[in-house]
């Protein structure tokens, strides 16, 4: 492969709703350009960027995939991203690595939740966006309807640059409004062969209408053009393309194209338009003035070869026998094969052995990659997603990709007991590869939990765990860390006496328990006067109380927020020892705590739900049925809906993400933070106590 410099590189993330045809499109673009030798298909499991066993089995993308198409002396780096929101971490990473987005909209499905989310992500990044209507050969394909939907639901600034000739089984090609030519594709050929013709007479009227619209839209974004347009001057092709490109950079226009990736109709035209309209890696640098940081000092980053290296690792893919492959975007400087780089994020040196570019699964070694390009390298020692590679002389840290927060949590156990250690290792490896997958041990419930963006995300993660690390895991509903506390004062005795053969055991204490405010924890007060218990045994009483308190008195949960005052007792000069007083403390706890009207405390989360207004009633009703307490609602504006703030018991929130999705047709989002503990209502508490008792009985049986 020849070497490409920033001005000859386009970095494009292909995003959109699940199943809209992104992977098929990327495959077609790489194939038609000649850069990929085979026309793959998602259905056969041969698509260029869906190559992991998990993706092939399921027929959808899970990981972002890198490919490229060399076209018109330009290298188009294509990042195929997953459409399902469970895997949106990789879509966000893909956008971060690119300079522009190609938002794919299915000609049958139209604008869906994923389309909207990804379009907004791209806008937030200030990326230029090019829309592509895909699946034009499908029976119910309707270009005009999709165009109207985009205009209505996403942006009024969308304008077609290409219009289809026919649709469904009659889809034959496209008319390009810039060139004013028709491109009629040859049926049965698979590499985008076409015939360039004049506009067919039947299409003339449609062409005129769309052409008028395009030229008006472009002129409206530029005063000079507008003046000439209003004077009746002809706006030339190059002028129109230039005007469109500049307007795209300012996000004042979004061009619309149409293709059938499966038939490769419209693919060559799209390649050309990506080269012509998408800003080069060099141009984008002016827009995305990315700042790195040496310590706290901001530095400017430019896509120039002669400057020192700054590259962001946006994806780590790990496979058994291959190790970790790190994908990076070079934002500044050039990287030579074999170079030594510095990971400022982790303060370590790495050697770039086998510098490569990826075409799907295949990696080709290259001698050098220039500023603005995307590459990959295997087997770095300690480099992870979101790290910056630079040099020791000019260490920089680029701003990191903001991955979405976890929404769904399960407890995880190894199916085979002896796999427990392997499970832990595997889970941590999964996290290294996927920042949206988290795992940690919860001491209070004695469980390892995993969290991710949805049930599908965790299910796929467990398949990876099995395939890559050989561990079968079982997921269960995570235990809730209930606690117990007391609501009344009481006092009583704890007495331990045993006479066995020789020396006996004797400890005797009197304690008083009092509730303290929420969050007060546990306090021990020594009120012994006159040496009724020798001071050396007093800590043993405290330990005994704490040991017993860890298992509570109602349902086995730790007792918190109370004071224990030790105010009297007695001892025996021969038989007393620390163990006896600890036992006395345990007895005292059990006797007294039960008299203090113990109750269950439950953990609550502060939840913020953002929902379109049409589902607001359902969302609020549902939160109430989860015993949630609505704190307030707030209109978010710009048509994004309403933010509902509520405090909801954790025990009622399991799989809330899934329920919210179905309630709002995927459009609602939420976040949660631990809020605190509160006393549980008696009927709910009763159910927890009963199930704890049942479990206890099962264990005994
Ligand atoms: N008829 C027809 N089918 C297509 C076309 N493009 C894609 N498909 C089919 O549509 C389905 C989804 O295509 P994908 O390319 O996997 O869609 P995707 O957007 O990558 O899906 P996710 O990765 O799940 O987001 C597959 O069965 C494809 O074979 C097309 O141009 N014509
Ligand atoms: Mg895909």
XYZ file of C-alpha atoms in Angstrom, residues 23 75 85 114 178 203 216 221 235 265 285 363 425 445 468 474 489 499-500 536 577 583 596 640 654 675:
26
model
C -21.557 -3.561 7.992
C -7.422 6.483 1.737
C -27.411 0.423 21.982
C -30.390 4.356 17.110
C -23.732 17.558 -8.933
C -36.866 11.278 -14.271
C -30.997 26.776 -3.237
C -25.227 28.996 3.213
C -23.827 27.711 -10.004
C -25.544 0.035 -6.657
C -7.543 19.531 12.717
C -3.749 -6.817 9.261
C -9.135 -13.271 35.635
C -23.250 -9.281 49.867
C -11.678 -16.892 25.180
C -23.985 -18.138 35.592
C -33.959 1.726 73.338
C -18.334 -25.726 83.462
C -16.462 -28.518 81.762
C -8.834 -6.034 79.743
C -11.154 -14.806 79.915
C -19.458 -14.885 74.000
C -35.249 -2.738 70.295
C -35.651 16.186 24.097
C -33.250 -4.684 38.631
C -28.572 7.844 47.486
